[in-house]
Structure formats: C-alpha cells, structure tokens
PDB file of C-alpha atoms in Angstrom:
ATOM      1  CA  MET A   1     109.161  88.773  89.917  1.00  0.00           C
ATOM      2  CA  LEU A   2     111.548  91.536  90.678  1.00  0.00           C
ATOM      3  CA  LEU A   3     110.459  92.903  87.704  1.00  0.00           C
ATOM      4  CA  ILE A   4     106.835  92.868  88.543  1.00  0.00           C
ATOM      5  CA  LEU A   5     107.708  94.333  91.639  1.00  0.00           C
ATOM      6  CA  GLY A   6     109.239  97.274  90.279  1.00  0.00           C
ATOM      7  CA  LEU A   7     106.090  97.480  87.894  1.00  0.00           C
ATOM      8  CA  LEU A   8     103.387  97.563  90.922  1.00  0.00           C
ATOM      9  CA  TYR A   9     106.020 100.016  93.065  1.00  0.00           C
ATOM     10  CA  THR A  10     106.422 102.478  89.999  1.00  0.00           C
ATOM     11  CA  SER A  11     102.493 102.087  88.754  1.00  0.00           C
ATOM     12  CA  SER A  12     101.554 102.963  92.346  1.00  0.00           C
ATOM     13  CA  SER A  13     103.128 106.558  92.064  1.00  0.00           C
ATOM     14  CA  VAL A  14     101.701 107.167  88.642  1.00  0.00           C
ATOM     15  CA  PHE A  15      98.647 106.176  89.230  1.00  0.00           C
ATOM     16  CA  LEU A  16      98.446 108.617  92.439  1.00  0.00           C
ATOM     17  CA  PHE A  17     100.296 111.652  90.639  1.00  0.00           C
ATOM     18  CA  GLU A  18      97.283 111.095  87.871  1.00  0.00           C
ATOM     19  CA  ALA A  19      94.618 110.945  90.120  1.00  0.00           C
ATOM     20  CA  TYR A  20      95.638 114.290  91.336  1.00  0.00           C
ATOM     21  CA  ASN A  21      94.738 115.900  88.545  1.00  0.00           C
ATOM     22  CA  TYR A  22      91.204 114.867  88.934  1.00  0.00           C
ATOM     23  CA  ILE A  23      90.322 114.588  92.152  1.00  0.00           C
ATOM     24  CA  THR A  24      91.820 116.317  95.431  1.00  0.00           C
ATOM     25  CA  SER A  25      94.975 115.088  97.057  1.00  0.00           C
ATOM     26  CA  GLY A  26      92.985 114.831 100.600  1.00  0.00           C
ATOM     27  CA  LEU A  27      90.485 112.787  99.121  1.00  0.00           C
ATOM     28  CA  ALA A  28      93.012 111.019  97.024  1.00  0.00           C
ATOM     29  CA  THR A  29      95.031 110.397  99.767  1.00  0.00           C
ATOM     30  CA  THR A  30      91.883 109.225 101.708  1.00  0.00           C
ATOM     31  CA  ILE A  31      91.567 106.576  99.128  1.00  0.00           C
ATOM     32  CA  ILE A  32      94.723 105.490  98.813  1.00  0.00           C
ATOM     33  CA  PHE A  33      94.897 104.601 102.707  1.00  0.00           C
ATOM     34  CA  LEU A  34      92.585 101.942 101.733  1.00  0.00           C
ATOM     35  CA  TYR A  35      95.777  99.965 100.635  1.00  0.00           C
ATOM     36  CA  PRO A  36      95.785  98.210 104.725  1.00  0.00           C
ATOM     37  CA  VAL A  37      91.906  97.007 103.984  1.00  0.00           C
ATOM     38  CA  LEU A  38      93.107  95.461 100.126  1.00  0.00           C
ATOM     39  CA  VAL A  39      95.832  93.686 101.776  1.00  0.00           C
ATOM     40  CA  ALA A  40      93.837  91.584 104.483  1.00  0.00           C
ATOM     41  CA  ILE A  41      91.382  90.965 102.038  1.00  0.00           C
ATOM     42  CA  ILE A  42      94.361  89.963  99.439  1.00  0.00           C
ATOM     43  CA  MET A  43      95.680  87.992 102.731  1.00  0.00           C
ATOM     44  CA  VAL A  44      91.813  86.391 103.161  1.00  0.00           C
ATOM     45  CA  PHE A  45      92.483  85.069  99.756  1.00  0.00           C
ATOM     46  CA  LEU A  46      96.021  83.800 100.463  1.00  0.00           C
ATOM     47  CA  ARG A  47      94.422  81.673 103.435  1.00  0.00           C
ATOM     48  CA  VAL A  48      96.128  83.809 105.645  1.00  0.00           C
ATOM     49  CA  VAL A  49      93.479  85.586 108.218  1.00  0.00           C
ATOM     50  CA  PRO A  50      94.241  88.539 110.162  1.00  0.00           C
ATOM     51  CA  SER A  51      93.238  88.398 113.677  1.00  0.00           C
ATOM     52  CA  TRP A  52      90.426  90.776 115.032  1.00  0.00           C
ATOM     53  CA  PRO A  53      92.042  93.176 116.398  1.00  0.00           C
ATOM     54  CA  VAL A  54      94.159  93.235 113.063  1.00  0.00           C
ATOM     55  CA  TRP A  55      90.666  94.332 111.514  1.00  0.00           C
ATOM     56  CA  LEU A  56      89.862  96.329 114.189  1.00  0.00           C
ATOM     57  CA  SER A  57      92.696  98.499 113.683  1.00  0.00           C
ATOM     58  CA  ILE A  58      92.404  98.534 109.781  1.00  0.00           C
ATOM     59  CA  ILE A  59      89.032 100.235 110.264  1.00  0.00           C
ATOM     60  CA  LEU A  60      90.130 102.449 112.951  1.00  0.00           C
ATOM     61  CA  THR A  61      92.821 103.683 110.886  1.00  0.00           C
ATOM     62  CA  PHE A  62      90.510 104.504 107.811  1.00  0.00           C
ATOM     63  CA  VAL A  63      88.233 106.304 109.562  1.00  0.00           C
ATOM     64  CA  GLY A  64      91.298 107.933 111.212  1.00  0.00           C
ATOM     65  CA  VAL A  65      92.319 109.000 107.758  1.00  0.00           C
ATOM     66  CA  VAL A  66      89.297 109.564 106.652  1.00  0.00           C
ATOM     67  CA  ILE A  67      88.796 112.279 109.604  1.00  0.00           C
ATOM     68  CA  MET A  68      91.908 113.603 108.808  1.00  0.00           C
ATOM     69  CA  THR A  69      91.502 114.885 105.270  1.00  0.00           C
ATOM     70  CA  GLN A  70      88.165 115.931 105.815  1.00  0.00           C
ATOM     71  CA  SER A  71      87.850 120.243 105.132  1.00  0.00           C
ATOM     72  CA  ASP A  72      85.161 122.886 104.982  1.00  0.00           C
ATOM     73  CA  SER A  73      85.351 123.148 101.181  1.00  0.00           C
ATOM     74  CA  THR A  74      82.760 121.368  98.537  1.00  0.00           C
ATOM     75  CA  GLN A  75      84.248 118.580  97.148  1.00  0.00           C
ATOM     76  CA  THR A  76      83.971 117.259  93.439  1.00  0.00           C
ATOM     77  CA  ILE A  77      84.122 113.507  93.018  1.00  0.00           C
ATOM     78  CA  ASN A  78      85.711 112.675  89.477  1.00  0.00           C
ATOM     79  CA  PRO A  79      84.941 108.930  88.853  1.00  0.00           C
ATOM     80  CA  ILE A  80      88.407 108.938  86.958  1.00  0.00           C
ATOM     81  CA  GLY A  81      90.101 110.305  89.706  1.00  0.00           C
ATOM     82  CA  VAL A  82      88.508 107.762  92.425  1.00  0.00           C
ATOM     83  CA  ILE A  83      89.897 104.714  90.021  1.00  0.00           C
ATOM     84  CA  LEU A  84      92.732 106.036  89.499  1.00  0.00           C
ATOM     85  CA  SER A  85      93.560 106.530  93.474  1.00  0.00           C
ATOM     86  CA  LEU A  86      91.956 102.834  93.679  1.00  0.00           C
ATOM     87  CA  GLY A  87      94.407 101.533  91.509  1.00  0.00           C
ATOM     88  CA  SER A  88      97.080 103.036  92.854  1.00  0.00           C
ATOM     89  CA  ALA A  89      96.204 101.398  96.482  1.00  0.00           C
ATOM     90  CA  LEU A  90      95.367  98.059  94.981  1.00  0.00           C
ATOM     91  CA  VAL A  91      98.604  97.730  93.181  1.00  0.00           C
ATOM     92  CA  TYR A  92     100.292  98.728  96.312  1.00  0.00           C
ATOM     93  CA  ALA A  93      98.765  96.167  97.952  1.00  0.00           C
ATOM     94  CA  LEU A  94      99.862  93.733  95.605  1.00  0.00           C
ATOM     95  CA  PHE A  95     103.468  94.966  96.203  1.00  0.00           C
ATOM     96  CA  ILE A  96     103.446  94.425  99.839  1.00  0.00           C
ATOM     97  CA  VAL A  97     101.851  91.297  99.909  1.00  0.00           C
ATOM     98  CA  ILE A  98     104.246  89.694  97.013  1.00  0.00           C
ATOM     99  CA  ILE A  99     107.270  90.713  99.037  1.00  0.00           C
ATOM    100  CA  ASN A 100     105.960  88.997 102.635  1.00  0.00           C
ATOM    101  CA  ARG A 101     104.673  85.789 100.768  1.00  0.00           C
ATOM    102  CA  SER A 102     107.227  84.981  97.617  1.00  0.00           C
ATOM    103  CA  LYS A 103     109.253  82.357  98.328  1.00  0.00           C
ATOM    104  CA  ILE A 104     111.260  83.039  94.808  1.00  0.00           C
ATOM    105  CA  ILE A 105     112.377  85.843  96.289  1.00  0.00           C
ATOM    106  CA  SER A 106     112.840  85.000 100.005  1.00  0.00           C
ATOM    107  CA  ASN A 107     116.255  85.137  99.623  1.00  0.00           C
ATOM    108  CA  ILE A 108     117.416  88.153  98.008  1.00  0.00           C
ATOM    109  CA  SER A 109     118.639  90.924 100.775  1.00  0.00           C
ATOM    110  CA  ASN A 110     116.084  94.060 101.433  1.00  0.00           C
ATOM    111  CA  SER A 111     118.846  96.201  99.662  1.00  0.00           C
ATOM    112  CA  LEU A 112     118.758  94.035  96.792  1.00  0.00           C
ATOM    113  CA  LEU A 113     114.559  94.040  96.839  1.00  0.00           C
ATOM    114  CA  THR A 114     115.024  97.949  96.952  1.00  0.00           C
ATOM    115  CA  PHE A 115     118.019  98.632  94.235  1.00  0.00           C
ATOM    116  CA  TYR A 116     115.540  96.575  91.516  1.00  0.00           C
ATOM    117  CA  ALA A 117     112.545  98.034  92.583  1.00  0.00           C
ATOM    118  CA  LEU A 118     113.622 101.821  91.886  1.00  0.00           C
ATOM    119  CA  THR A 119     115.821 101.238  88.888  1.00  0.00           C
ATOM    120  CA  VAL A 120     112.822  99.791  87.287  1.00  0.00           C
ATOM    121  CA  GLY A 121     110.783 102.612  88.283  1.00  0.00           C
ATOM    122  CA  ALA A 122     113.905 105.078  87.166  1.00  0.00           C
ATOM    123  CA  ILE A 123     113.969 103.320  83.896  1.00  0.00           C
ATOM    124  CA  ILE A 124     109.646 103.394  83.435  1.00  0.00           C
ATOM    125  CA  PHE A 125     110.162 107.181  84.205  1.00  0.00           C
ATOM    126  CA  PHE A 126     112.927 108.168  82.300  1.00  0.00           C
ATOM    127  CA  GLY A 127     110.837 106.764  79.534  1.00  0.00           C
ATOM    128  CA  LYS A 128     108.026 108.615  80.543  1.00  0.00           C
ATOM    129  CA  ILE A 129     109.983 111.843  80.493  1.00  0.00           C
ATOM    130  CA  THR A 130     111.647 110.971  76.903  1.00  0.00           C
ATOM    131  CA  LEU A 131     107.920 110.282  75.018  1.00  0.00           C
ATOM    132  CA  SER A 132     106.727 113.794  76.640  1.00  0.00           C
ATOM    133  CA  GLY A 133     109.615 115.982  75.355  1.00  0.00           C
ATOM    134  CA  ILE A 134     110.106 117.529  78.760  1.00  0.00           C
ATOM    135  CA  HIS A 135     114.424 118.288  79.327  1.00  0.00           C
ATOM    136  CA  ILE A 136     114.973 115.620  82.395  1.00  0.00           C
ATOM    137  CA  THR A 137     116.100 119.197  84.231  1.00  0.00           C
ATOM    138  CA  THR A 138     113.245 121.549  83.817  1.00  0.00           C
ATOM    139  CA  GLY A 139     112.171 123.109  86.658  1.00  0.00           C
ATOM    140  CA  LEU A 140     115.434 122.419  88.672  1.00  0.00           C
ATOM    141  CA  THR A 141     117.198 125.614  89.182  1.00  0.00           C
ATOM    142  CA  GLY A 142     119.593 126.827  91.813  1.00  0.00           C
ATOM    143  CA  ASN A 143     121.245 124.655  94.433  1.00  0.00           C
ATOM    144  CA  MET A 144     118.301 124.242  97.036  1.00  0.00           C
ATOM    145  CA  ALA A 145     115.878 122.896  94.222  1.00  0.00           C
ATOM    146  CA  TRP A 146     118.830 120.183  93.778  1.00  0.00           C
ATOM    147  CA  LEU A 147     119.055 119.568  97.464  1.00  0.00           C
ATOM    148  CA  ASN A 148     115.293 118.918  98.079  1.00  0.00           C
ATOM    149  CA  LEU A 149     115.576 116.556  95.241  1.00  0.00           C
ATOM    150  CA  VAL A 150     117.966 114.802  96.526  1.00  0.00           C
ATOM    151  CA  GLY A 151     116.398 114.602  99.940  1.00  0.00           C
ATOM    152  CA  LEU A 152     113.431 113.539  98.339  1.00  0.00           C
ATOM    153  CA  ALA A 153     115.336 110.591  96.546  1.00  0.00           C
ATOM    154  CA  ILE A 154     117.105 109.485  99.691  1.00  0.00           C
ATOM    155  CA  LEU A 155     114.252 110.153 102.902  1.00  0.00           C
ATOM    156  CA  PRO A 156     110.876 109.321 101.629  1.00  0.00           C
ATOM    157  CA  THR A 157     111.745 106.987  98.539  1.00  0.00           C
ATOM    158  CA  VAL A 158     115.266 104.661  99.448  1.00  0.00           C
ATOM    159  CA  VAL A 159     115.104 104.517 102.814  1.00  0.00           C
ATOM    160  CA  SER A 160     110.793 104.131 102.914  1.00  0.00           C
ATOM    161  CA  THR A 161     111.129 100.807 100.407  1.00  0.00           C
ATOM    162  CA  ALA A 162     114.089  99.797 102.317  1.00  0.00           C
ATOM    163  CA  THR A 163     112.529 100.264 105.584  1.00  0.00           C
ATOM    164  CA  LEU A 164     109.097  98.562 104.475  1.00  0.00           C
ATOM    165  CA  ALA A 165     110.485  95.529 102.584  1.00  0.00           C
ATOM    166  CA  ILE A 166     112.170  94.559 106.357  1.00  0.00           C
ATOM    167  CA  ALA A 167     108.883  95.124 108.024  1.00  0.00           C
ATOM    168  CA  THR A 168     106.740  93.666 105.850  1.00  0.00           C
ATOM    169  CA  ARG A 169     109.029  90.210 106.206  1.00  0.00           C
ATOM    170  CA  ASN A 170     109.620  91.206 109.890  1.00  0.00           C
ATOM    171  CA  ILE A 171     105.827  91.531 111.310  1.00  0.00           C
ATOM    172  CA  GLY A 172     103.815  90.589 108.104  1.00  0.00           C
ATOM    173  CA  ALA A 173     102.518  92.422 104.968  1.00  0.00           C
ATOM    174  CA  THR A 174      98.880  93.271 107.285  1.00  0.00           C
ATOM    175  CA  LYS A 175     100.607  94.944 110.054  1.00  0.00           C
ATOM    176  CA  ALA A 176     103.237  96.689 107.709  1.00  0.00           C
ATOM    177  CA  SER A 177     100.224  97.682 106.030  1.00  0.00           C
ATOM    178  CA  VAL A 178      98.655  99.094 109.026  1.00  0.00           C
ATOM    179  CA  LEU A 179     101.317 101.032 110.533  1.00  0.00           C
ATOM    180  CA  GLY A 180     101.783 102.863 107.354  1.00  0.00           C
ATOM    181  CA  VAL A 181      98.727 105.012 108.756  1.00  0.00           C
ATOM    182  CA  PHE A 182     102.071 107.049 110.100  1.00  0.00           C
ATOM    183  CA  GLU A 183     102.439 108.305 106.981  1.00  0.00           C
ATOM    184  CA  PRO A 184      99.886 110.808 106.439  1.00  0.00           C
ATOM    185  CA  VAL A 185     100.141 111.644 110.433  1.00  0.00           C
ATOM    186  CA  THR A 186     104.038 112.390 109.653  1.00  0.00           C
ATOM    187  CA  ALA A 187     103.242 114.833 106.533  1.00  0.00           C
ATOM    188  CA  ILE A 188     100.357 116.577 108.496  1.00  0.00           C
ATOM    189  CA  LEU A 189     102.792 117.285 111.697  1.00  0.00           C
ATOM    190  CA  ILE A 190     105.485 118.687 109.679  1.00  0.00           C
ATOM    191  CA  GLY A 191     103.517 120.445 107.427  1.00  0.00           C
ATOM    192  CA  THR A 192     102.233 121.890 110.543  1.00  0.00           C
ATOM    193  CA  VAL A 193     105.223 122.752 112.049  1.00  0.00           C
ATOM    194  CA  VAL A 194     107.745 123.322 109.142  1.00  0.00           C
ATOM    195  CA  PHE A 195     105.391 124.833 106.631  1.00  0.00           C
ATOM    196  CA  GLY A 196     103.135 126.533 109.263  1.00  0.00           C
ATOM    197  CA  GLU A 197      99.689 124.994 108.124  1.00  0.00           C
ATOM    198  CA  ALA A 198      96.731 124.629 109.822  1.00  0.00           C
ATOM    199  CA  LEU A 199      95.944 122.393 112.372  1.00  0.00           C
ATOM    200  CA  THR A 200      92.235 121.489 112.574  1.00  0.00           C
ATOM    201  CA  THR A 201      90.258 119.760 115.058  1.00  0.00           C
ATOM    202  CA  ASN A 202      90.006 116.853 112.491  1.00  0.00           C
ATOM    203  CA  ILE A 203      93.358 116.247 112.056  1.00  0.00           C
ATOM    204  CA  ILE A 204      94.271 116.062 115.688  1.00  0.00           C
ATOM    205  CA  VAL A 205      91.420 113.935 116.223  1.00  0.00           C
ATOM    206  CA  GLY A 206      92.104 112.129 113.170  1.00  0.00           C
ATOM    207  CA  ILE A 207      95.911 111.727 114.297  1.00  0.00           C
ATOM    208  CA  LEU A 208      94.920 110.143 117.894  1.00  0.00           C
ATOM    209  CA  LEU A 209      92.409 107.909 116.803  1.00  0.00           C
ATOM    210  CA  SER A 210      94.879 106.473 114.492  1.00  0.00           C
ATOM    211  CA  ILE A 211      97.957 106.295 116.700  1.00  0.00           C
ATOM    212  CA  ALA A 212      94.981 104.787 118.963  1.00  0.00           C
ATOM    213  CA  ALA A 213      94.585 101.916 116.469  1.00  0.00           C
ATOM    214  CA  ILE A 214      97.968 101.279 116.139  1.00  0.00           C
ATOM    215  CA  THR A 215      99.029 100.621 119.919  1.00  0.00           C
ATOM    216  CA  PHE A 216      95.661  98.178 120.213  1.00  0.00           C
ATOM    217  CA  MET A 217      96.530  96.164 117.576  1.00  0.00           C
ATOM    218  CA  ILE A 218     100.486  96.425 118.949  1.00  0.00           C
ATOM    219  CA  ALA A 219      99.697  95.572 121.838  1.00  0.00           C
ATOM    220  CA  LYS A 220      97.088  92.968 121.469  1.00  0.00           C
ATOM    221  CA  THR A 221      99.096  91.037 119.043  1.00  0.00           C
ATOM    222  CA  LYS A 222     102.552  88.711 119.267  1.00  0.00           C
ATOM    223  CA  ARG A 223     103.560  89.433 115.496  1.00  0.00           C
TER     224      ARG A 223
END
C-alpha cells in the first residue's frame, strides 16, 4: 500500500510536468484542481456522500480557479495535455482517498507515510534521470541554485505532503482536497508580491470566490 501511495504521488507530478509540454500552465492548473470533484465522486462510490455545503464549496472553488487562470490570449488546447492533466488530478485524488480510507496504513505515522511516498518518488525520478542520460546536477550552478532546490524539497514537498496526510486523517479526504485551493491562491499572491507579476481583476475575483467558498464550508459543516 505504501508503494502504491508513492507511485500515485509521483505519477501526479510526472503527468503534470508532461502536460506543460502540450498546454499552458494556466489551463493545466485549472484541470488539476478538478481533483476535489474527483475525490468527492470517488467517496460517493465508497458510500461516503458529501453534504450539500461541501458540494457547493467544490463547485465554487473550481469556478474560482477557472476565473483565476483566465487570460486575454488565445489558447490552443492540445487533447494530450488535457488528458495528462486529468490523469494528474485523478491519481492525486486517489492518493488522498487511500490515505483517508485505508485501514492497512491507519496505524502508520504521518511522518512515515511522507517518508515512503517521497522515497518512492526519489527512486522513480532517479531512474528517469539515469535513462535520459542527463547528469543529476545539470543546471545547478551557484549557491543560490542549491538553496532554491533545498527550499523546494523542504517546503512544497516534505511539509506539504506531511500536512496533507495529517489534514486528510483529521477532516476527511473531500474537505482536505477543497482546502487545497489555497495552493493556486498562494502561488498567485507570492507571484504578485515577490516577483511583481500582474494582479488582474480575474485573479482578485477568483481569490475572493475561493476563500468565500472555503469559509462557507467550514462554517456549515461539523467535520
């Protein structure tokens, strides 16, 4: 089961990176954040039906993400990219559901779950690098490059995976996935404040809608 979790977590990243080769990052991100809907659908098949506030929150958060990623430029949609993005969303949804529902791993600590998921990922990506013939340190020139790499490893990888496992076990798979909408919100805010990216009306409306949906879900549900 731990191996399966590691494969799912790694596959989600692989599918997303490959999708970027075919469609824009905005479109890929929008499709990825269908995963709360997929989690809710999977949970229905497991006879765990989300309440109406959760369903409403799922719809509103997805609409918010769609609005945030809209641009004025014309996008060429490649079906391969769409399929890869959907695949990423699906395996990520399965990852969340298994953590929440599997009795086999229920007694395993969140730290250990994180360790195994990332270890499997490290092995798979090392294999990809070896087969591609690219040296493992290609592009890592200077102390700042290594510092950025360590930052990526700790914050959005180790911390993110560990806290997701804790959240899923405490508030359920569906709600944990809906709260994940703060991921693109955080990315947009950091991009605006730190890197000076444009903050458009669509982004502001999408952020407000997503936050309102999450606040509504938390206020109307007990768990």
